[in-house]
Each structure stands twice: as C-alpha cells, then as structure tokens.
Coordinates of C-alpha atoms in Angstrom, one line a residue:
Chain A
M1 CA 167.2 9.2 233.6
L2 CA 163.9 11.1 233.6
A3 CA 165.6 14.3 234.9
Q4 CA 168.2 14.0 232.3
S5 CA 165.7 13.7 229.5
I6 CA 163.7 16.5 230.8
F7 CA 166.7 18.8 230.9
N8 CA 167.8 17.7 227.4
G9 CA 164.3 18.5 226.3
L10 CA 164.3 21.9 227.9
V11 CA 167.5 23.0 226.2
M12 CA 166.5 21.6 222.9
G13 CA 163.1 23.2 223.4
G14 CA 165.0 26.5 223.7
V15 CA 166.1 26.2 220.1
Y16 CA 162.6 25.2 218.9
A17 CA 161.2 28.2 220.8
L18 CA 163.5 30.6 219.1
I19 CA 162.3 29.4 215.6
A20 CA 158.7 29.6 216.7
V21 CA 159.2 33.1 218.0
G22 CA 160.4 34.1 214.6
L23 CA 157.3 32.5 213.1
T24 CA 155.2 34.2 215.7
I25 CA 156.6 37.7 215.0
I26 CA 155.7 37.3 211.3
F27 CA 152.3 35.9 212.1
G28 CA 151.6 38.5 214.7
V29 CA 152.2 41.4 212.3
M30 CA 151.2 40.0 208.9
K31 CA 148.7 37.3 210.0
V32 CA 150.3 34.8 207.8
I33 CA 152.5 31.7 208.4
N34 CA 155.9 31.6 206.8
F35 CA 156.1 28.0 205.5
A36 CA 159.7 28.5 204.6
Q37 CA 160.8 29.2 208.2
G38 CA 162.7 25.9 208.4
E39 CA 164.5 26.8 205.2
C40 CA 165.5 30.1 206.7
L41 CA 167.0 28.2 209.5
M42 CA 168.9 26.2 206.9
L43 CA 170.2 29.4 205.4
G44 CA 171.3 30.5 208.8
M45 CA 173.2 27.3 209.2
Y46 CA 174.9 27.7 205.9
A47 CA 175.7 31.4 206.6
A48 CA 177.3 30.3 209.9
W49 CA 179.2 27.4 208.2
A50 CA 180.4 29.6 205.3
L51 CA 181.6 32.4 207.6
H52 CA 183.2 29.8 209.9
R53 CA 185.0 28.3 206.9
A54 CA 186.2 31.7 205.7
T55 CA 187.3 33.1 209.0
G56 CA 187.9 30.1 211.2
L57 CA 186.1 31.8 214.0
S58 CA 183.8 30.0 216.4
P59 CA 180.2 30.3 215.3
Y60 CA 179.4 32.0 218.6
I61 CA 181.5 35.0 217.7
L62 CA 179.8 35.1 214.3
I63 CA 176.3 35.7 215.8
V64 CA 176.2 39.4 214.8
P65 CA 177.5 39.0 211.3
V66 CA 175.2 36.0 210.6
M67 CA 172.2 37.9 212.0
T68 CA 173.0 40.9 209.8
V69 CA 173.3 38.5 206.7
M70 CA 170.0 36.9 207.6
F71 CA 168.2 40.2 208.2
L72 CA 169.3 41.4 204.7
I73 CA 168.2 38.0 203.2
G74 CA 164.9 38.5 204.9
Q75 CA 164.5 42.0 203.5
F76 CA 165.5 40.7 200.0
I77 CA 163.0 37.8 200.1
F78 CA 160.3 40.1 201.3
S79 CA 160.7 42.6 198.5
L80 CA 161.1 39.9 195.9
V81 CA 158.3 37.5 196.7
I82 CA 156.2 38.5 199.7
N83 CA 155.7 42.2 198.8
P84 CA 153.8 41.5 195.6
I85 CA 151.2 39.4 197.4
V86 CA 150.6 41.5 200.5
G87 CA 146.8 42.1 200.8
R88 CA 146.0 39.0 198.8
P89 CA 144.0 36.1 200.3
P90 CA 146.0 34.1 202.9
T91 CA 146.2 31.0 200.7
D92 CA 148.6 32.9 198.4
F93 CA 151.1 33.1 201.2
V94 CA 150.7 29.4 202.0
V95 CA 151.5 28.5 198.4
V96 CA 154.2 31.2 197.8
T97 CA 156.1 30.5 201.0
M98 CA 155.9 26.7 200.4
G99 CA 157.3 27.3 196.9
L100 CA 160.0 29.5 198.4
A101 CA 161.0 26.7 200.7
F102 CA 161.7 24.4 197.8
V103 CA 163.5 27.1 195.8
L104 CA 165.8 27.8 198.8
V105 CA 166.6 24.1 199.3
S106 CA 167.3 23.5 195.6
V107 CA 169.4 26.6 195.2
I108 CA 171.5 25.7 198.2
Q109 CA 171.8 22.1 196.9
L110 CA 173.0 23.4 193.5
I111 CA 175.6 25.7 195.1
F112 CA 176.9 23.6 198.0
S113 CA 175.9 20.1 196.9
P114 CA 173.8 17.9 199.1
T115 CA 176.8 16.7 201.2
Y116 CA 176.8 17.0 205.0
Q117 CA 179.0 19.7 206.4
T118 CA 180.1 20.2 210.0
V119 CA 181.2 23.1 212.1
V120 CA 183.7 22.3 214.7
T121 CA 183.8 24.0 218.0
T122 CA 185.6 23.3 221.2
A123 CA 182.3 23.9 223.1
K124 CA 181.0 20.7 221.8
N125 CA 183.4 18.6 223.9
I126 CA 182.6 20.3 227.2
T127 CA 179.6 19.1 229.2
I128 CA 178.1 20.9 232.1
R129 CA 177.2 18.8 235.2
L130 CA 174.3 19.7 237.4
G131 CA 174.1 16.9 240.0
S132 CA 173.3 13.7 238.1
V133 CA 172.3 15.6 235.0
S134 CA 174.9 16.5 232.3
L135 CA 174.3 18.8 229.4
G136 CA 176.2 19.6 226.2
T137 CA 177.5 23.1 226.3
P138 CA 176.3 24.0 222.8
R139 CA 172.7 23.3 223.8
V140 CA 173.0 25.3 227.0
I141 CA 174.4 28.2 225.1
A142 CA 171.6 27.9 222.6
C143 CA 169.0 28.0 225.3
G144 CA 170.7 31.0 226.9
V145 CA 170.9 33.0 223.6
M146 CA 167.2 32.1 223.0
I147 CA 166.3 33.7 226.3
A148 CA 168.4 36.7 225.5
A149 CA 166.9 37.0 222.0
V150 CA 163.3 36.7 223.2
L151 CA 163.9 39.4 225.9
A152 CA 165.5 41.6 223.3
V153 CA 162.5 41.3 221.0
R154 CA 160.2 42.0 223.8
L155 CA 162.1 45.0 224.8
F156 CA 162.2 46.2 221.1
L157 CA 158.5 45.8 220.7
K158 CA 157.6 47.5 224.0
K159 CA 160.1 50.3 224.2
T160 CA 161.1 51.5 220.8
D161 CA 158.9 53.6 218.4
V162 CA 159.4 51.1 215.6
G163 CA 158.3 48.3 217.9
R164 CA 155.2 50.2 218.9
A165 CA 154.4 50.9 215.3
M166 CA 154.8 47.1 214.7
R167 CA 152.4 46.3 217.6
A168 CA 149.9 48.8 216.2
T169 CA 150.1 47.1 212.8
A170 CA 149.5 43.8 214.5
E171 CA 146.6 45.1 216.6
N172 CA 144.7 46.9 213.9
L173 CA 146.0 47.3 210.4
E174 CA 143.5 50.0 209.2
V175 CA 143.7 52.2 212.3
A176 CA 147.5 52.0 212.2
Q177 CA 147.4 53.1 208.6
M178 CA 145.2 55.9 209.4
L179 CA 147.5 57.0 212.1
G180 CA 150.3 57.3 209.6
V181 CA 152.1 54.0 210.3
N182 CA 153.9 52.7 207.3
T183 CA 152.4 49.2 207.5
R184 CA 154.3 47.9 204.5
R185 CA 157.6 48.8 206.1
N186 CA 156.5 47.1 209.2
F187 CA 155.6 44.0 207.3
A188 CA 159.1 43.9 205.8
L189 CA 160.6 44.5 209.2
A190 CA 158.6 41.7 210.8
F191 CA 159.4 39.3 208.0
A192 CA 163.0 40.1 208.2
L193 CA 163.1 39.8 211.9
G194 CA 161.3 36.4 211.8
V195 CA 163.9 35.2 209.3
T196 CA 166.7 36.5 211.4
M197 CA 165.4 34.6 214.4
A198 CA 165.3 31.4 212.3
G199 CA 168.8 32.1 211.0
L200 CA 170.0 32.6 214.6
S201 CA 168.5 29.3 215.6
G202 CA 170.4 27.8 212.6
L203 CA 173.7 29.2 213.8
L204 CA 173.1 27.9 217.3
L205 CA 172.4 24.4 215.8
T206 CA 175.6 24.2 213.8
P207 CA 177.8 22.8 216.6
I208 CA 175.2 20.0 217.3
Y209 CA 173.8 19.2 213.8
Y210 CA 175.1 18.5 210.4
V211 CA 174.6 21.2 207.8
F212 CA 172.8 20.0 204.7
P213 CA 170.1 21.4 202.4
N214 CA 167.1 19.5 203.8
V215 CA 168.0 20.1 207.5
G216 CA 165.2 22.6 208.0
M217 CA 162.3 20.3 207.4
P218 CA 161.8 18.8 210.8
F219 CA 162.4 22.1 212.5
K220 CA 159.9 23.7 210.3
T221 CA 157.1 21.3 211.2
I222 CA 158.0 21.3 214.9
S223 CA 158.0 25.1 215.0
M224 CA 154.6 25.2 213.3
V225 CA 153.3 22.8 215.9
I226 CA 154.7 25.0 218.6
V227 CA 153.0 28.2 217.4
V228 CA 149.7 26.5 217.2
L229 CA 150.2 25.0 220.7
G230 CA 151.1 28.3 222.1
G231 CA 148.3 30.1 220.4
L232 CA 149.2 31.9 217.2
G233 CA 150.7 35.3 217.7
S234 CA 151.7 35.0 221.3
I235 CA 155.4 35.2 222.0
G236 CA 155.2 33.8 225.5
G237 CA 153.0 30.9 224.2
A238 CA 155.7 30.2 221.5
V239 CA 158.4 29.9 224.2
L240 CA 156.3 27.7 226.4
G241 CA 155.2 25.6 223.5
G242 CA 158.8 25.2 222.4
L243 CA 159.9 24.0 225.8
I244 CA 157.0 21.6 226.1
A245 CA 157.7 20.2 222.6
G246 CA 161.4 19.8 223.5
V247 CA 160.5 17.9 226.7
V248 CA 157.9 15.7 225.0
E249 CA 160.3 14.8 222.3
A250 CA 163.2 14.0 224.7
V251 CA 161.1 11.9 227.0
L252 CA 159.4 10.0 224.2
G253 CA 162.8 9.5 222.6
A254 CA 164.3 8.2 225.7
Y255 CA 161.5 5.9 226.8
I256 CA 159.8 4.7 223.6
S257 CA 161.8 5.4 220.4
P258 CA 163.7 8.4 219.0
D259 CA 162.0 7.6 215.7
L260 CA 158.5 8.1 217.1
A261 CA 159.4 11.2 219.2
P262 CA 158.2 13.8 216.5
A263 CA 154.9 11.9 216.0
G264 CA 154.3 12.4 219.7
I265 CA 154.5 16.2 219.3
F266 CA 152.2 16.2 216.4
L267 CA 149.8 14.0 218.3
I268 CA 149.8 16.7 221.1
L269 CA 149.0 19.3 218.5
I270 CA 146.0 17.4 217.2
L271 CA 144.8 16.8 220.8
V272 CA 145.2 20.5 221.6
L273 CA 143.4 21.6 218.6
A274 CA 140.6 19.2 219.3
F275 CA 140.1 20.4 222.9
R276 CA 141.5 23.9 223.1
P277 CA 141.6 25.3 219.5
E278 CA 142.9 28.7 220.6
G279 CA 146.1 27.1 221.8
M280 CA 147.2 26.3 225.3
F281 CA 148.1 29.9 226.0
G282 CA 145.9 31.6 223.5
K283 CA 144.5 34.1 226.0
G284 CA 146.3 36.4 228.3
A285 CA 149.6 36.3 226.6
R286 CA 150.8 39.4 224.9
K287 CA 150.5 39.6 221.1
A288 CA 153.5 40.5 219.1
Chain B
M1 CA 133.2 15.4 178.9
T2 CA 132.1 18.8 177.7
K3 CA 130.5 17.2 174.7
E4 CA 127.7 15.9 177.0
K5 CA 126.7 19.4 177.9
P6 CA 122.9 19.9 177.1
S7 CA 123.3 23.6 176.7
P8 CA 122.9 25.3 173.2
L9 CA 125.8 24.7 171.1
K10 CA 127.4 28.1 170.4
P11 CA 130.2 28.1 167.9
S12 CA 132.8 28.9 170.5
R13 CA 131.5 26.0 172.6
L14 CA 131.6 23.8 169.6
W15 CA 135.2 24.7 169.1
K16 CA 136.0 23.9 172.7
A17 CA 134.2 20.5 172.5
G18 CA 136.1 19.8 169.3
I19 CA 139.5 20.5 170.8
L20 CA 138.6 18.5 173.8
L21 CA 137.4 15.5 171.7
A22 CA 140.6 15.7 169.7
F23 CA 142.7 15.8 172.9
V24 CA 140.8 12.7 174.3
V25 CA 141.4 10.9 171.1
F26 CA 145.0 11.8 171.1
L27 CA 145.3 10.6 174.7
F28 CA 143.8 7.2 173.8
L29 CA 146.1 6.9 170.8
F30 CA 149.2 8.1 172.5
P31 CA 150.8 4.8 173.4
R32 CA 150.3 3.6 169.9
M33 CA 152.4 6.5 168.6
S34 CA 155.6 5.4 170.3
S35 CA 157.2 2.1 170.8
S36 CA 159.4 3.4 173.6
N37 CA 158.3 2.3 177.0
Y38 CA 159.9 5.3 178.5
I39 CA 157.6 7.7 176.6
V40 CA 154.6 5.6 177.7
S41 CA 155.8 5.7 181.3
I42 CA 155.9 9.5 181.1
G43 CA 152.2 9.2 179.9
V44 CA 151.5 7.1 183.0
T45 CA 153.1 9.8 185.2
F46 CA 151.1 12.4 183.5
C47 CA 147.8 10.6 184.1
T48 CA 148.7 9.9 187.7
F49 CA 149.6 13.5 188.5
A50 CA 146.6 14.8 186.6
C51 CA 144.4 12.5 188.6
L52 CA 146.1 13.7 191.9
G53 CA 145.9 17.3 190.8
V54 CA 142.2 17.0 190.1
S55 CA 141.7 15.4 193.5
W56 CA 143.7 18.1 195.3
N57 CA 141.8 20.7 193.4
I58 CA 138.5 19.8 195.0
I59 CA 139.7 21.0 198.4
G60 CA 142.7 23.1 197.5
G61 CA 141.2 24.8 194.4
Y62 CA 137.4 25.1 194.7
A63 CA 137.5 25.7 198.5
A64 CA 141.0 27.2 198.7
Q65 CA 141.9 25.1 201.7
I66 CA 145.5 24.3 200.9
S67 CA 146.4 20.8 201.9
W68 CA 150.0 19.6 202.3
C69 CA 149.2 16.0 203.2
H70 CA 147.9 14.5 200.0
S71 CA 151.1 12.5 199.8
S72 CA 150.0 10.8 202.9
F73 CA 146.7 9.7 201.2
V74 CA 148.8 8.4 198.3
A75 CA 150.9 6.5 200.8
I76 CA 147.9 5.1 202.6
G77 CA 146.6 3.8 199.3
A78 CA 150.0 2.5 198.2
Y79 CA 150.9 0.8 201.5
T80 CA 147.4 -0.7 201.9
G81 CA 147.6 -2.1 198.4
F82 CA 151.1 -3.6 198.8
L83 CA 150.6 -5.0 202.3
L84 CA 147.3 -6.7 201.5
F85 CA 148.8 -8.1 198.3
N86 CA 152.0 -9.3 199.8
H87 CA 150.5 -10.9 203.0
F88 CA 147.1 -12.1 201.7
G89 CA 147.4 -12.0 198.0
I90 CA 144.4 -9.7 197.8
S91 CA 144.0 -8.0 194.4
P92 CA 144.6 -4.3 194.3
W93 CA 141.2 -3.8 192.8
I94 CA 139.8 -4.8 196.2
S95 CA 142.5 -3.2 198.4
V96 CA 141.8 0.1 196.6
F97 CA 138.6 0.2 198.7
A98 CA 140.4 -0.6 201.9
G99 CA 142.9 2.2 201.2
T100 CA 140.2 4.7 200.4
G101 CA 138.3 3.7 203.5
I102 CA 141.3 4.4 205.8
S103 CA 142.1 7.7 203.9
A104 CA 138.5 8.8 204.4
V105 CA 138.7 8.1 208.2
A106 CA 142.0 10.0 208.4
A107 CA 140.7 12.9 206.4
L108 CA 137.5 13.0 208.5
I109 CA 139.7 13.2 211.7
I110 CA 142.0 15.9 210.4
G111 CA 139.3 17.8 208.8
S112 CA 136.9 17.8 211.7
I113 CA 139.6 19.1 214.0
S114 CA 141.2 21.7 211.8
F115 CA 138.1 23.1 209.9
R116 CA 136.7 24.5 213.2
L117 CA 139.4 27.1 212.9
R118 CA 139.9 29.5 210.0
G119 CA 143.1 30.8 208.5
P120 CA 146.3 28.7 208.3
F121 CA 145.2 26.1 210.8
F122 CA 144.1 23.6 208.2
S123 CA 147.4 23.8 206.3
L124 CA 149.4 23.5 209.5
C125 CA 147.4 20.5 210.6
T126 CA 147.9 18.8 207.2
I127 CA 151.7 19.2 207.6
A128 CA 151.6 17.7 211.1
F129 CA 149.5 14.8 209.8
A130 CA 151.9 14.3 206.9
E131 CA 154.8 14.2 209.3
I132 CA 153.1 11.7 211.7
M133 CA 152.3 9.5 208.7
R134 CA 155.9 9.6 207.4
V135 CA 157.4 9.0 210.9
W136 CA 155.0 6.2 211.5
L137 CA 155.8 4.4 208.3
L138 CA 159.5 4.7 209.2
F139 CA 158.8 3.4 212.7
Q140 CA 156.7 0.3 211.9
K141 CA 159.6 -1.6 210.6
N142 CA 158.2 -5.1 210.8
L143 CA 155.1 -4.0 208.9
T144 CA 156.4 -1.4 206.4
Q145 CA 160.1 -2.3 206.3
G146 CA 160.8 1.3 207.5
A147 CA 163.1 3.3 205.2
N148 CA 163.8 0.3 203.0
G149 CA 160.3 0.4 201.6
L150 CA 158.2 -2.4 200.1
V151 CA 158.4 -4.2 196.8
I152 CA 156.1 -6.4 194.8
T153 CA 157.6 -9.0 192.6
F154 CA 156.5 -9.6 189.1
K155 CA 155.1 -13.1 188.7
Q156 CA 152.9 -13.2 185.6
E157 CA 150.9 -10.9 183.5
S158 CA 147.6 -10.4 185.3
F159 CA 144.9 -7.9 185.1
V160 CA 143.5 -8.8 188.5
N161 CA 146.8 -8.3 190.2
L162 CA 147.8 -5.3 188.1
M163 CA 150.9 -6.9 186.7
F164 CA 151.8 -6.1 183.1
R165 CA 154.9 -6.5 181.0
K166 CA 154.4 -3.1 179.3
D167 CA 153.2 0.1 180.8
D168 CA 150.4 0.6 178.2
A169 CA 147.9 -1.2 180.5
F170 CA 148.7 1.1 183.3
Y171 CA 148.4 4.1 181.0
Y172 CA 144.9 3.1 180.0
I173 CA 143.7 2.3 183.5
L174 CA 144.9 5.6 184.8
L175 CA 143.5 7.4 181.7
V176 CA 140.1 6.0 182.4
M177 CA 140.5 7.1 186.0
L178 CA 141.4 10.6 184.9
I179 CA 138.4 10.8 182.7
L180 CA 136.2 9.6 185.6
Y181 CA 137.9 12.1 188.0
M182 CA 137.3 14.9 185.6
L183 CA 133.6 13.9 185.4
I184 CA 133.4 13.9 189.2
S185 CA 135.0 17.3 189.3
W186 CA 132.6 18.6 186.6
L187 CA 129.6 17.2 188.4
L188 CA 130.8 18.7 191.6
Q189 CA 131.4 22.0 190.1
R190 CA 127.8 22.1 188.8
S191 CA 126.3 20.8 192.0
R192 CA 125.1 22.6 195.1
P193 CA 128.2 21.6 197.2
G194 CA 130.4 22.9 194.4
Y195 CA 128.8 26.3 194.6
Y196 CA 129.0 26.2 198.3
L197 CA 132.7 25.5 198.1
R198 CA 133.3 28.4 195.8
A199 CA 131.3 30.7 198.1
I200 CA 133.5 29.6 201.0
K201 CA 136.6 30.5 199.0
V202 CA 135.4 34.0 198.2
D203 CA 134.0 34.8 201.6
E204 CA 133.5 32.2 204.3
D205 CA 131.6 34.6 206.7
A206 CA 129.2 35.5 204.0
A207 CA 128.7 31.9 203.0
E208 CA 128.0 31.0 206.6
S209 CA 125.5 33.9 207.1
L210 CA 123.6 32.6 204.1
G211 CA 123.1 29.3 205.9
I212 CA 125.8 27.2 204.3
K213 CA 127.3 24.8 206.8
T214 CA 130.8 25.6 205.9
H215 CA 132.3 23.1 208.3
R216 CA 130.4 20.2 206.8
I217 CA 130.9 21.2 203.2
K218 CA 134.7 21.6 203.6
L219 CA 134.8 18.2 205.4
F220 CA 132.9 16.6 202.6
A221 CA 135.3 18.0 200.0
F222 CA 138.3 17.0 201.9
V223 CA 137.1 13.5 202.4
L224 CA 136.2 13.2 198.7
S225 CA 139.6 14.5 197.8
A226 CA 141.4 12.1 200.1
V227 CA 139.4 9.1 198.8
M228 CA 140.2 10.0 195.2
T229 CA 143.9 10.5 196.0
S230 CA 144.2 7.3 197.8
A231 CA 142.7 5.3 194.9
V232 CA 145.3 6.7 192.6
G233 CA 147.9 5.9 195.1
T234 CA 147.1 2.2 195.1
I235 CA 147.2 1.9 191.3
Y236 CA 150.3 4.1 190.9
A237 CA 152.2 2.0 193.5
F238 CA 151.6 -1.1 191.5
F239 CA 153.0 0.7 188.5
L240 CA 156.1 1.7 190.5
T241 CA 156.4 -1.8 192.1
Y242 CA 158.5 -0.1 194.8
I243 CA 157.4 2.3 197.5
D244 CA 159.3 3.9 200.4
P245 CA 158.3 6.7 202.8
A246 CA 160.9 9.1 201.4
S247 CA 159.3 9.0 197.9
I248 CA 155.7 8.4 198.5
S249 CA 155.0 10.0 201.8
S250 CA 157.2 13.1 201.5
M251 CA 156.5 16.8 201.4
D252 CA 158.1 16.9 198.0
L253 CA 155.2 14.8 196.6
A254 CA 152.6 16.8 198.5
T255 CA 153.9 20.0 197.0
R256 CA 154.2 18.5 193.6
I257 CA 150.5 17.6 193.7
G258 CA 149.6 21.0 194.7
T259 CA 151.8 22.6 192.1
M260 CA 149.9 20.7 189.3
A261 CA 146.7 22.5 190.3
V262 CA 148.2 25.9 191.1
V263 CA 150.2 26.2 187.9
G264 CA 147.4 24.9 185.7
G265 CA 144.8 27.0 187.5
A266 CA 143.5 26.2 190.9
G267 CA 139.7 26.0 191.2
T268 CA 139.1 25.3 187.5
L269 CA 138.0 22.1 185.9
F270 CA 140.8 21.7 183.5
G271 CA 143.5 23.5 185.5
P272 CA 145.1 20.5 187.2
M273 CA 145.2 18.4 184.0
V274 CA 146.7 21.3 182.1
G275 CA 149.2 21.8 185.0
A276 CA 150.2 18.1 184.8
L277 CA 150.5 18.3 181.0
A278 CA 152.9 21.2 181.3
L279 CA 154.8 20.1 184.3
V280 CA 155.4 16.4 183.9
P281 CA 157.3 16.7 180.6
L282 CA 159.1 19.8 182.0
S283 CA 160.2 18.0 185.1
E284 CA 161.4 15.1 183.0
L285 CA 163.4 17.6 181.0
A286 CA 164.8 19.3 184.2
N287 CA 165.9 15.9 185.5
V288 CA 167.8 15.3 182.3
L289 CA 169.4 18.8 182.3
L290 CA 170.0 19.4 186.0
G291 CA 170.4 15.7 187.0
S292 CA 167.8 14.2 189.2
S293 CA 169.6 15.2 192.4
G294 CA 166.4 16.7 193.7
S295 CA 167.0 20.1 192.1
G296 CA 163.9 19.4 190.0
M297 CA 162.1 20.8 192.9
L298 CA 163.5 24.2 192.0
L299 CA 161.1 24.0 189.0
Y300 CA 158.0 23.3 191.1
G301 CA 158.8 25.8 193.8
G302 CA 159.8 28.5 191.3
L303 CA 156.7 28.1 189.2
M304 CA 154.5 28.1 192.2
I305 CA 155.8 31.5 193.2
I306 CA 155.8 33.0 189.7
V307 CA 152.2 31.8 188.9
I308 CA 150.8 33.1 192.2
I309 CA 152.5 36.5 191.9
F310 CA 151.9 37.2 188.3
R311 CA 149.0 35.0 187.1
R312 CA 146.9 33.6 189.9
G313 CA 144.5 31.9 187.5
G314 CA 147.3 29.7 186.2
I315 CA 147.8 28.5 182.6
V316 CA 144.1 28.1 182.1
S317 CA 143.4 31.8 182.7
L318 CA 145.6 32.6 179.7
F319 CA 142.9 31.1 177.5
S320 CA 139.7 31.9 179.3
G321 CA 140.8 35.3 180.4
D322 CA 138.7 35.2 183.6
G323 CA 139.8 34.5 187.2
A324 CA 143.1 36.3 186.7
P325 CA 143.3 39.5 188.7
V326 CA 145.5 42.3 187.5
P327 CA 149.1 41.1 188.0
A328 CA 150.6 42.7 191.1
L329 CA 153.5 44.1 189.1
L330 CA 151.2 46.1 187.0
K331 CA 149.5 47.4 190.0
K332 CA 152.8 48.3 191.4
L333 CA 153.8 50.2 188.2
R334 CA 150.6 52.1 188.2
G335 CA 151.1 53.6 191.7
K336 CA 153.0 52.3 194.6
G337 CA 151.1 54.5 197.1
Q338 CA 147.8 52.6 196.5
A339 CA 146.9 51.0 199.8
K340 CA 145.8 47.5 199.1
N341 CA 145.9 46.3 202.7
G342 CA 142.3 47.3 203.3
G343 CA 140.2 44.6 201.6
D344 CA 141.5 41.2 202.4
S345 CA 138.6 39.1 201.3
G346 CA 138.8 39.9 197.5
A347 CA 139.8 37.0 195.4

C-alpha cells in the first residue's frame, strides 16, 4: 500500500514538476512569479480538448500543435499585459497576473460554459504493473514527457545561443544588456516558454482530469509551493520539489484523508520557509 | 474625518472637507432614500467591501505587500462568530474579539515566516495559507459542516445577536465601522509606523539602512490588517446568515478585496472606499447583465490589469494628480528603445 502510494505520488509529482518548471523559467529570467500559471494549464487543457474534439486524435499526438498554440498564447499575453509593466515594482506583476488569472477563467467560462468536459483515450484503461504496484498509463506517460521536457529545456538553455542569452539575462540583467542581449525579447521568450510548459502539463492531465474553467486553481497553488520548496529559480529544485509534493499528497491522501492532502503540502511549505527559507535545494542547483 | 484636521483651512481644503461632509451625510441618509431592501443590501455590501479594502490597504497598499489571504481572515471571523453563536449562544459582539484574536495569531505566524524573505514570498505564503484554511474548513465536517456551510436561523429582532428584520441596521453598523476604519487608516498614515510602511514600499533596503525594523513594522501592519478584516467578517456573516468555504474563504473573495484598493488607489486613504463605491454597483450591474455565473470576476480581473498598466494610482489619482506615473503606453509611444529595466526600485 505504501509502495503504491509512493509510486502514485511520484508520477503525479511529475506533472506538478512540469508546471513548476514553467514557473521557474519565468522566475529565473524575469524575477517575477506568474500568478496565472494554473490558468495557463487550464488553457492548455482546453486547447487539447478542442483539438481533440476537432480532429478526433489522441491528445498525445496533439502535443506539438498544443505546445505551438500555447507558445503563441504566451507571446500574445506577454505583449498585451506583461510587456507594459516590465521594470515596474514586483507588486505590479503580482496584481496583474492575478487579474489575468481571473480574466482567463471568466473568458473560458463565457466561451465554453462551466460544464465539465472529458477527453477520452484508450491509454486510460491500460495499467502498468510493477510487481505489486500498478500505475495508470496516462500518469506514467505524463511523468515520462515531463522528464523529456525538462531535459530539452536544460539542453536549450545550455547549448543554444538563445538559451545562453536567456541565462545571461537571468544572471545579470544590466551586464546582459550592455553586452547587446535583447533582454526584452528574452523576457517574452521565457514567459512564453513558461506558459507552454503549463499548457503541456494541461494536455498531459486531460486523460486523467475533467476539463473545466476552474481546474487550474489547485495546480497553481501546488506549483507555487513547489517552486518555493525547491528554491526559487532552480529547475532541479522544482523537479525534486514536485516529486516530493506528489509523494506527500499521495501518502497523506491514502493514510489520512484525500481532502487534507493539499493542506499537508502547504504545511511543509511553511515549515521549510521557517527553517530553510532559501528552499530545500536553494544552493548548488543551476539557475534557469 | 478630514474636518478634524487642525491645519490651516485653505480654500481647496475647505472644498474637500465640504465634499466629504456631504458624502458622509449622504451615506447616513442613504437607507432613508429608498424603501427597497435590495438597494439597502447593496449599501451593506458597499460598506463591507469598503471596510475590507481599507483593511487590505494597510498591508497591501501602504507597505505594498500583496496579500491573497484576506478571505481567510473573513472566514475566521465568520466561522468563529457562527460557531460560538450556534453552540453556546454567544453574542457576535463578543465573538468578534475571539475571531480577531485567532486572526491575529494566524497573521503573526504567516507574517513572521514570510517577511523574513523579500520579493514574492509573502504573496506565495498567503496563497498557501488561504488554501490550508479552505481545505481545513472543508475537512472539519463535524465542526464546519464542510462544503454545506453553516446557517444561523432568525429567531427574533435583537441587537445583541445581530438579527434584524431589515438590512438598515446592518448598514448603519457597518457604516460606523467604515468611519472607524477610515479613522484608523488616517491615524496610521500620519503616524510613525505609517511613514515607515511607505518607506518600505519605496525602498526596503534604504528603509532598513535608516534603522527601520522592517520585519517588525510589516508584521504589525499585517496583524492590524488581519484583525480589522476578521471583525468585518463576523458582522458580515451575520448579515449573510449563511456561510460556506466556497464563498467566504475563496480566492475570488481575496482578489475582490484587493481589487477594491487597487482600483480605487492602493496606498491612499480614500482609495479603497472609492474603489468599493465604483466596483460594488458595477459588479451588481455585471451580475444582472452577464448573469451571476461567476463571470463577474471578469470585471475584477480586467480592471485590476487595466488600472495597473495605465493608472497605477487608481481612481483617486485622477483627482489628486499625484502618485500616478506616466502611463506605460505613453512611454512606449515616446520611444520604444528606452531601456527601463535598469531602475527597479522606482515607484
């Protein structure tokens, strides 16, 4: 039973980690938190659902189109509401992205109505057995895609010129500017990349979860806890934080009550902040 | 409020005092002008949200530490009031103090943890706390009835138990609270901690280097803000007679409270009240036009974005003219190449 819940937690933690990595990329480069990250996940779910409805294809085949759509949405949101407040005090970002979250939920609600939608896949009915542990295929796929996406992001940041420019922007804004890095373009790129990660997590969740306008809220709060747990700005920390959050949630859910599971994660956050404010992996891990 | 200012009465000041006096008189006569209980109930909502906005403004406006857990303090006040009344028959006038005490302790804990760090940590922690609160209220089914919420049943008209046949009484109670809160806010603004808070807003490092104990001052402001919020929560809950976690402990409510201050003008004395004056009728209208399916939140979210992007000082800045930096759009029109990334501490 314990092994089962730990494995369940690890695969769910993979999805959490992916949202948190998106948040981390945005924070690493722009030094702000996107308080609409959960709602971007919701947009990803709706994008996957709409394309699935239109084409009848499995959401897993739609990964590339959905990511493209989400990247464009990210760019659009950036130029519309984030770009005007770049360079302002950080509280402006807190308020604007929170406002954005409510706008996105309301707009989706007006367009698609608050009804619950589902995406049907054959993968849902197959379970993978590992000894005494059985895991739902969609969750395992989600975890696998997370690992692939995180590796891809790392590779992008380390090996490409654009990635290097982004890291320079994250490291020291003024020096990067002096060296001719277009920091604003990097901000846009980082924001869109973060939104894309959230959207990808949304797509991976569609076979497991209902699609509805308010679906993002719990994921948003959990991903925020994770980035703080992992030390803001650290991708490795976000992945580990995500896995820990997943395990804690699953174990608490199995042994105490599923209702109380999220509260356990938040309690851990408060304890971590009290005793190790820089996050569990705040030092040593690479910055985005 | 302003009429008590001891400073020399310049003509413009006299004007302002006159307008304010007229407004206060209008607020007191407001329920007499309409026989409709619905209109009065909107008045009650206005007073409630103005009070909540003024409370939020103390930490979110003066000190610019954005809190998303004020709904939790409302919930603490509301649930404490209902539980003590339903189980022990304790008057809300007494349970108000129990609720504020619990809220103060909660704020002390969150604040002392999160204020040690700068940046977005406080906002993140408040969201985490708000979620714990909501989940806990849902979980404690035998105490809070979970998602079903709590009700109080009307027995007889009673001031002690805050039960009235008409909403007028609630209106006057909350109006008096609003005036009291404005006074607290005004006194704070003119006091030493008030100056400290604004110094923290502009440049926390500079404030600290001048010997301001920023951690302690922020904590003080947050606890004061939580206590004020919680007291409103208790009274407002007795007006509603029904509370549940989805309505009273939600992120929607937390955002709504913040929007009052941001739209009216965060960090100003009158901002939150002006914000409530504009937003409460507007959201009633939106509910009528769009249907109350929750899309009313489009209004709050949208206004929040628009105000921050184009007019950071909020509605109040349209009249006073200060506190509103050049709108970003103008800056953009003047020259896109201007690097504005350098200075990050400017307000």
